[in-house]
XYZ file of C-alpha atoms in Angstrom:
528
model
C 0.000 0.000 0.000
C 2.808 2.420 0.917
C 4.662 1.756 -2.343
C 1.444 2.248 -4.317
C 0.796 5.606 -2.650
C 4.349 6.670 -3.480
C 3.777 5.723 -7.125
C 0.532 7.734 -7.119
C 2.309 10.725 -5.579
C 5.116 10.711 -8.150
C 2.763 10.182 -11.101
C 0.393 12.915 -9.929
C 3.206 15.482 -9.690
C 4.538 14.557 -13.127
C 1.068 14.805 -14.668
C 0.428 18.114 -12.931
C 3.694 19.437 -14.353
C 2.623 18.396 -17.853
C -0.798 20.000 -17.370
C 0.802 23.272 -16.272
C 3.203 23.150 -19.225
C 0.379 22.721 -21.743
C -1.936 25.123 -19.854
C -4.771 22.656 -19.254
C -6.837 22.065 -16.123
C -4.639 19.959 -13.833
C -7.524 18.645 -11.644
C -9.447 17.469 -14.697
C -6.377 15.852 -16.274
C -5.478 14.086 -13.034
C -8.970 12.673 -12.511
C -9.039 11.325 -16.073
C -5.553 9.868 -15.642
C -6.627 8.240 -12.376
C -9.659 6.694 -14.046
C -7.452 5.335 -16.833
C -4.817 3.997 -14.407
C -7.271 2.451 -11.954
C -7.078 -0.922 -13.715
C -3.284 -1.170 -13.423
C -2.233 -3.952 -10.996
C 0.304 -1.769 -9.198
C -2.415 0.768 -8.348
C -5.297 -1.624 -7.774
C -4.925 -1.670 -3.975
C -4.919 2.127 -3.524
C -7.797 3.088 -1.253
C -9.017 6.500 -0.186
C -8.392 6.770 3.555
C -10.835 9.326 5.036
C -8.398 10.292 7.803
C -5.651 10.894 5.224
C -7.887 13.399 3.451
C -9.436 15.097 6.470
C -6.323 15.312 8.656
C -3.441 15.447 6.152
C -4.648 16.850 2.809
C -7.475 19.220 3.765
C -5.854 21.363 6.546
C -2.850 22.646 4.558
C -5.002 23.365 1.498
C -7.383 25.411 3.653
C -4.414 27.125 5.318
C -2.891 28.145 1.997
C -6.229 29.389 0.650
C -6.868 31.358 3.836
C -3.433 32.966 3.750
C -3.974 34.079 0.170
C -7.503 35.372 0.803
C -8.356 38.926 1.680
C -10.269 39.288 4.929
C -11.335 42.752 3.749
C -12.825 41.316 0.549
C -14.522 38.524 2.509
C -16.111 41.008 4.925
C -17.208 43.137 2.003
C -19.035 40.149 0.499
C -20.060 38.420 3.710
C -23.744 38.010 2.798
C -23.360 36.371 -0.629
C -20.512 34.206 0.698
C -22.651 33.113 3.656
C -25.488 32.222 1.300
C -23.110 30.129 -0.819
C -21.085 28.576 2.005
C -23.849 27.959 4.568
C -27.251 28.200 2.918
C -26.465 26.359 -0.318
C -24.848 23.250 1.283
C -27.842 22.886 3.611
C -30.295 23.317 0.731
C -28.361 20.748 -1.307
C -28.327 18.343 1.635
C -32.123 18.350 1.959
C -32.868 18.376 -1.783
C -30.470 15.542 -2.646
C -31.557 13.631 0.448
C -35.211 13.785 -0.615
C -34.443 12.713 -4.206
C -32.144 9.893 -3.092
C -34.726 8.658 -0.593
C -37.321 8.459 -3.378
C -35.050 6.804 -5.975
C -32.921 4.391 -3.909
C -35.059 1.804 -2.079
C -32.227 0.728 0.256
C -31.658 4.198 1.720
C -33.445 5.322 4.850
C -34.248 9.025 5.154
C -31.278 9.591 7.485
C -28.944 7.712 5.138
C -30.271 9.722 2.182
C -29.619 12.976 4.060
C -26.117 11.677 4.771
C -25.605 11.354 1.019
C -26.960 14.879 0.548
C -24.438 16.273 3.033
C -21.605 14.302 1.418
C -22.142 15.765 -2.062
C -23.125 19.249 -0.839
C -19.731 21.057 -0.700
C -18.205 22.115 -4.047
C -14.447 22.056 -4.330
C -13.572 25.400 -5.908
C -9.882 24.569 -6.438
C -10.256 23.716 -10.107
C -12.900 26.410 -10.676
C -10.713 29.164 -9.235
C -7.726 27.850 -11.183
C -9.696 28.129 -14.426
C -11.076 31.529 -13.443
C -7.629 32.867 -12.596
C -6.247 31.637 -15.906
C -9.109 33.188 -17.898
C -9.218 36.432 -15.912
C -12.586 36.321 -14.158
C -13.686 39.467 -12.313
C -12.229 39.841 -8.846
C -15.642 39.664 -7.130
C -16.448 36.288 -8.704
C -13.070 34.951 -7.590
C -13.737 36.298 -4.083
C -17.125 34.565 -3.944
C -15.762 31.230 -5.170
C -12.777 31.426 -2.862
C -14.856 32.433 0.152
C -17.338 29.659 -0.554
C -14.610 27.021 -0.753
C -13.137 28.183 2.557
C -16.311 27.628 4.586
C -18.672 25.256 2.782
C -16.772 22.162 3.943
C -17.480 23.114 7.563
C -21.219 23.406 6.892
C -21.453 20.165 4.935
C -19.271 18.106 7.285
C -21.293 19.266 10.287
C -24.546 18.330 8.535
C -22.883 15.019 7.642
C -22.126 14.284 11.309
C -25.714 14.982 12.339
C -27.268 12.888 9.537
C -24.786 10.048 10.047
C -25.544 9.939 13.779
C -29.218 9.484 12.976
C -28.498 6.858 10.322
C -26.400 4.628 12.570
C -28.855 4.833 15.465
C -27.501 7.579 17.704
C -30.324 9.659 19.103
C -30.606 12.900 17.131
C -33.139 15.662 17.632
C -33.486 19.121 16.134
C -32.186 20.618 19.384
C -29.140 18.415 19.245
C -28.586 19.203 15.566
C -28.701 22.948 16.210
C -26.419 22.493 19.215
C -23.916 20.560 17.111
C -23.875 23.316 14.514
C -23.476 26.024 17.131
C -20.684 24.185 18.961
C -18.836 23.512 15.728
C -19.074 27.121 14.581
C -18.277 28.783 17.912
C -15.587 26.274 18.825
C -13.969 26.640 15.419
C -13.940 30.439 15.560
C -12.578 30.521 19.119
C -9.863 27.986 18.326
C -8.967 29.805 15.113
C -8.722 33.227 16.751
C -6.714 31.844 19.669
C -4.229 29.937 17.548
C -4.001 32.707 14.970
C -3.168 35.338 17.605
C -0.695 33.020 19.343
C 1.161 32.094 16.155
C 1.239 35.714 14.999
C 2.736 36.738 18.366
C 5.362 33.964 18.293
C 6.407 34.670 14.728
C 6.632 38.405 15.394
C 9.181 37.704 18.129
C 11.358 35.543 15.890
C 13.922 36.628 13.356
C 14.460 33.253 11.756
C 12.627 32.691 8.447
C 13.248 28.939 8.522
C 11.669 28.531 11.955
C 8.790 30.863 11.054
C 8.028 28.842 7.918
C 8.299 25.586 9.868
C 5.735 26.864 12.386
C 3.410 27.819 9.547
C 3.842 24.375 7.980
C 2.883 22.509 11.153
C 0.180 24.936 12.330
C -2.788 23.785 10.164
C -2.477 20.173 11.313
C -2.313 21.125 14.999
C -5.178 23.631 14.747
C -7.426 21.198 12.881
C -6.756 18.361 15.332
C -7.254 20.457 18.477
C -10.462 22.068 17.160
C -11.933 18.672 16.297
C -10.831 17.338 19.696
C -12.961 19.958 21.483
C -15.884 19.291 19.071
C -15.335 22.506 17.139
C -15.021 22.748 13.385
C -11.436 22.102 12.342
C -12.189 23.647 8.962
C -13.396 26.929 10.461
C -10.509 27.011 12.944
C -7.863 26.591 10.240
C -9.509 29.156 7.969
C -9.875 31.789 10.715
C -6.280 31.327 11.877
C -5.008 31.472 8.289
C -6.902 34.710 7.631
C -5.337 36.265 10.744
C -1.842 35.147 9.724
C -2.463 36.337 6.174
C -3.214 39.832 7.457
C -0.054 39.795 9.613
C 2.175 38.544 6.787
C 2.681 42.092 5.526
C 4.548 42.840 8.773
C 6.833 39.809 8.509
C 10.378 39.936 7.151
C 10.891 39.836 3.407
C 12.808 36.551 3.627
C 9.912 34.887 5.439
C 7.436 36.041 2.810
C 9.633 34.862 -0.053
C 10.186 31.513 1.598
C 6.545 31.003 2.580
C 5.363 31.773 -0.941
C 7.688 29.221 -2.535
C 7.016 26.632 0.161
C 3.227 26.766 -0.051
C 3.185 26.855 -3.846
C 4.985 23.506 -3.791
C 2.900 22.037 -0.940
C -0.401 22.938 -2.620
C 0.729 21.517 -5.955
C 1.710 18.198 -4.351
C -1.443 17.812 -2.244
C -3.928 18.904 -4.901
C -2.333 16.664 -7.522
C -2.314 13.686 -5.161
C -5.926 14.248 -4.105
C -7.390 14.554 -7.601
C -5.572 11.477 -8.871
C -6.866 9.535 -5.864
C -10.393 10.396 -6.988
C -9.932 8.705 -10.329
C -8.292 5.637 -8.768
C -11.369 4.795 -6.681
C -13.301 3.361 -9.651
C -12.492 -0.355 -9.035
C -13.485 -0.177 -5.359
C -16.721 1.629 -6.195
C -17.721 -0.901 -8.872
C -16.824 -3.914 -6.705
C -19.425 -2.848 -4.118
C -22.356 -2.779 -6.545
C -23.170 -6.497 -6.789
C -26.880 -7.201 -6.687
C -28.067 -3.659 -7.476
C -30.134 -3.528 -10.718
C -28.622 -1.435 -13.497
C -31.911 0.421 -13.977
C -31.854 1.593 -10.349
C -28.232 2.704 -10.670
C -28.891 4.660 -13.849
C -32.107 6.320 -12.689
C -30.783 7.265 -9.246
C -27.515 8.557 -10.730
C -29.306 10.808 -13.198
C -31.752 12.063 -10.556
C -29.105 12.854 -7.921
C -26.667 14.367 -10.416
C -29.360 16.588 -11.941
C -30.529 17.663 -8.478
C -27.015 18.707 -7.440
C -26.648 20.895 -10.529
C -30.206 22.282 -10.520
C -30.163 23.256 -6.841
C -26.971 25.262 -7.250
C -28.201 27.083 -10.355
C -31.578 27.876 -8.776
C -30.045 28.992 -5.471
C -27.410 31.242 -7.036
C -29.863 32.947 -9.406
C -32.517 33.311 -6.698
C -30.277 35.096 -4.221
C -28.264 37.036 -6.784
C -31.263 39.205 -7.647
C -33.071 39.424 -4.317
C -33.352 42.821 -2.596
C -30.120 44.258 -1.181
C -31.236 43.291 2.333
C -30.565 39.637 1.542
C -28.004 39.463 -1.213
C -25.874 42.590 -1.485
C -25.098 45.924 0.063
C -27.309 48.965 -0.381
C -26.508 50.792 -3.607
C -24.381 48.000 -5.013
C -25.010 47.203 -8.679
C -26.454 43.729 -9.249
C -24.248 41.241 -11.096
C -24.942 40.479 -14.714
C -26.785 37.235 -15.545
C -23.633 35.989 -17.269
C -21.560 36.459 -14.109
C -24.242 34.759 -12.018
C -24.299 31.765 -14.357
C -20.517 31.381 -14.141
C -20.764 31.205 -10.339
C -23.659 28.745 -10.619
C -21.736 26.573 -13.085
C -18.592 26.395 -10.915
C -19.962 23.574 -8.751
C -17.309 20.889 -9.091
C -17.120 18.404 -6.236
C -13.827 17.034 -4.935
C -11.950 14.703 -2.671
C -13.684 15.849 0.548
C -16.949 14.302 -0.674
C -15.279 10.984 -1.451
C -13.500 10.991 1.909
C -16.788 11.584 3.733
C -18.433 8.748 1.773
C -15.555 6.402 2.559
C -15.980 7.291 6.242
C -19.540 5.933 6.376
C -19.383 2.856 8.673
C -20.152 -0.620 7.412
C -22.710 -1.308 10.157
C -25.067 0.620 12.430
C -25.066 0.459 16.226
C -27.438 -2.526 16.065
C -24.948 -4.498 13.972
C -27.021 -4.335 10.803
C -25.351 -3.257 7.533
C -25.498 0.477 6.930
C -28.551 0.994 4.676
C -27.573 1.395 1.042
C -23.867 2.074 1.714
C -22.570 0.683 -1.661
C -25.155 2.723 -3.560
C -24.335 5.814 -1.487
C -20.618 5.559 -2.317
C -21.402 4.963 -6.006
C -23.644 8.026 -6.195
C -20.955 10.123 -4.506
C -18.445 8.948 -7.101
C -20.878 9.767 -9.915
C -21.430 13.307 -8.601
C -17.718 13.994 -7.986
C -16.423 12.677 -11.298
C -19.454 13.892 -13.238
C -19.165 17.487 -12.026
C -15.407 17.528 -12.531
C -15.793 16.351 -16.111
C -18.908 18.368 -17.003
C -17.959 21.676 -15.416
C -14.227 21.233 -15.905
C -14.615 20.699 -19.641
C -17.274 23.357 -20.220
C -16.476 26.156 -17.748
C -13.754 27.759 -19.925
C -16.114 27.611 -22.904
C -18.968 29.128 -20.855
C -16.761 31.991 -19.690
C -15.697 32.788 -23.246
C -19.179 32.429 -24.790
C -20.804 34.653 -22.163
C -17.980 37.205 -22.509
C -17.378 37.374 -18.768
C -14.321 39.568 -18.584
C -12.130 40.557 -15.699
C -11.828 43.953 -14.054
C -10.318 46.843 -16.001
C -6.552 46.218 -15.736
C -5.792 49.907 -16.279
C -7.809 50.924 -13.212
C -6.079 48.272 -11.106
C -2.672 49.357 -12.348
C -3.490 53.032 -11.819
C -4.458 52.353 -8.190
C -1.226 50.417 -7.645
C 0.903 53.137 -9.222
C -0.781 55.853 -7.173
C -0.153 53.879 -3.994
C 3.482 53.340 -4.986
C 3.801 57.039 -5.782
C 2.643 57.920 -2.265
C 4.942 55.314 -0.729
C 7.991 56.548 -2.662
C 7.288 60.175 -1.762
C 6.875 59.193 1.900
C 10.218 57.397 1.720
C 11.806 60.531 0.229
C 10.387 62.654 3.057
C 11.779 60.209 5.596
C 15.198 60.428 3.943
C 15.118 64.220 4.305
C 14.222 63.837 7.996
C 17.118 61.453 8.596
C 19.529 63.773 6.773
C 18.341 66.736 8.846
C 19.006 64.761 12.017
C 22.425 63.734 10.682
C 23.407 67.326 9.916
C 22.717 68.245 13.522
C 25.477 65.847 14.560
C 27.777 66.758 11.634
C 27.352 63.247 10.288
C 25.995 63.928 6.816
C 26.209 60.969 4.378
C 25.669 63.180 1.328
C 27.008 60.688 -1.220
C 24.736 57.948 0.118
C 21.819 60.409 0.053
C 22.456 61.230 -3.621
C 22.421 57.534 -4.525
C 19.221 56.936 -2.571
C 17.482 59.924 -4.156
C 18.427 58.685 -7.614
C 17.153 55.207 -6.750
C 13.904 56.646 -5.383
C 13.398 58.795 -8.482
C 14.016 55.807 -10.732
C 11.389 53.748 -8.888
C 8.871 56.590 -9.066
C 9.437 57.073 -12.790
C 9.211 53.335 -13.337
C 5.792 53.198 -11.689
C 4.306 55.910 -13.903
C 5.984 54.572 -17.037
C 3.933 51.376 -16.588
C 0.818 53.358 -17.492
C 2.272 54.677 -20.721
C 2.810 53.045 -24.064
C 4.916 49.943 -24.496
C 8.645 50.130 -25.173
C 8.002 48.826 -28.701
C 6.053 52.014 -29.461
C 8.230 54.670 -27.866
C 11.584 52.979 -27.639
C 13.405 51.808 -24.550
C 12.700 53.976 -21.504
C 15.496 54.939 -19.087
C 14.057 52.579 -16.496
C 13.916 49.693 -18.955
C 17.504 50.401 -19.995
C 18.589 50.438 -16.336
C 16.838 47.108 -15.759
C 18.347 45.488 -18.863
C 21.870 46.640 -18.040
C 21.617 45.683 -14.386
C 20.358 42.205 -15.320
C 23.373 41.806 -17.598
C 25.635 42.805 -14.700
C 23.908 40.367 -12.355
C 24.316 37.520 -14.845
C 28.024 38.292 -15.092
C 28.380 38.473 -11.306
C 26.627 35.118 -10.944
C 28.836 33.504 -13.571
C 31.997 34.881 -11.951
C 30.994 33.669 -8.493
C 30.368 30.173 -9.843
C 33.782 30.219 -11.500
C 35.333 31.284 -8.176
C 33.642 28.332 -6.487
C 34.783 25.943 -9.214
C 38.341 27.242 -8.841
C 38.246 26.500 -5.115
C 38.473 30.145 -3.979
C 35.149 30.018 -2.108
C 33.035 27.122 -0.823
C 29.452 26.216 -1.683
C 28.024 27.798 1.457
C 29.599 31.149 0.601
C 28.406 30.810 -2.988
C 24.804 30.142 -1.918
C 24.868 33.135 0.424
C 26.099 35.507 -2.294
C 23.785 34.085 -4.936
C 20.803 34.642 -2.630
C 21.586 38.360 -2.561
C 21.759 38.453 -6.351
C 18.534 36.456 -6.617
C 16.670 38.887 -4.380
C 17.855 41.845 -6.432
C 16.905 40.106 -9.671
C 13.480 39.298 -8.223
C 13.033 43.022 -7.510
C 14.052 43.977 -11.028
C 11.708 41.398 -12.559
C 8.737 42.404 -10.396
C 5.664 43.114 -12.540
């Protein structure tokens, strides 16, 4: 089993690299590859371990998404995000549960609601990846990202309540509401506590390696502790990540550079592994279906799959155009129908649904087989793979056909340049203050001041030049010439340092230290 998982991990990373190279949807490619490879003997014993997904894969993915999210943007869109992340999963749970109960004879009502909760949360990873590549408007990306951060908590809590009823644990409405409240409050409290603690610890450190190591371990600890006290591990990780994301601007530059590279790699590995695992579950799913008539499988699959899609489309359109009291802020322009449809069509399910289905016990508390478990797992697989294929293949086409375009890049760039202009001028004022203080002590670094003023002026000019015409139209600007020449100098410095190492004049440790300085300067010069 361990060797098979290693093979899956290596193959998933290689396939993800190919998908990125050819600019195709990596999640979609990995699921298809997993389906194709599921019959290979070396991968036939790979099973989806629910604890592997919920305690190893999910926390760091939530942590990374939370760190990259904007708490300001989330607060600005709190009502539509709440409707998508809380209201929609609950609506899907009840709608799918009712349809499954009517179409699958083996399922009890509680078991059918368990299925509804399992397939309720969309996985917006692939949707946001497509949207980012095609330049969706920022508000749509905020809604999809905010939904993906919190909908797992809603669905998994509903799953716990429905599963408790299905296996025979007493469950009442009061208990269900109490479970929801405890999960939400416990998750928020744990998230705020851990987020504040980690932010305090990291602010007292001056060691980027240790700071990154703390951030790498944090999501696992937070998730485990929150679940231990019956809170929502998902909410706890997301809240803590949002707090740390806000504090990251105050961290050292080396920590930010290192964290960015580290989490880019971690997310790539985990997402690739998870999506390939989805495709590899086909043999296990089929092996459980003995004795179930094909007509029942086909009819129930079509009914549940159609319900999942229809509920999302109806919900999104209903609340997109309700009065501002329910859906948007007073005075805010309503979204266009095309934008609403893109959000409604981005309902791909993912590995969390399969993990929840795999976690359904084989027997109830009475020792009887769990009602309709093989059919439940099959329907989950149909919804997950079906939405990944349907939406994954058509979402780019839908975006292009409906002409859903991103925000005006000029306005974004103008705002950035204006902010940089103010920052550069503030830096110049601070330089004058420092020089005035230095003159009072007869310690006036005039030559250093001249260099700094020239550097500041160059950065200010560079910012405003970005709003002008391209170099191909007006010729090479002074800033572009400076950048080109300095890059040539850096390349020569790097080559010379390597030659010095090869000649034995310096060791590898010294070389790495000096190259890091050159790399940081080159990163600054290549900043867009």
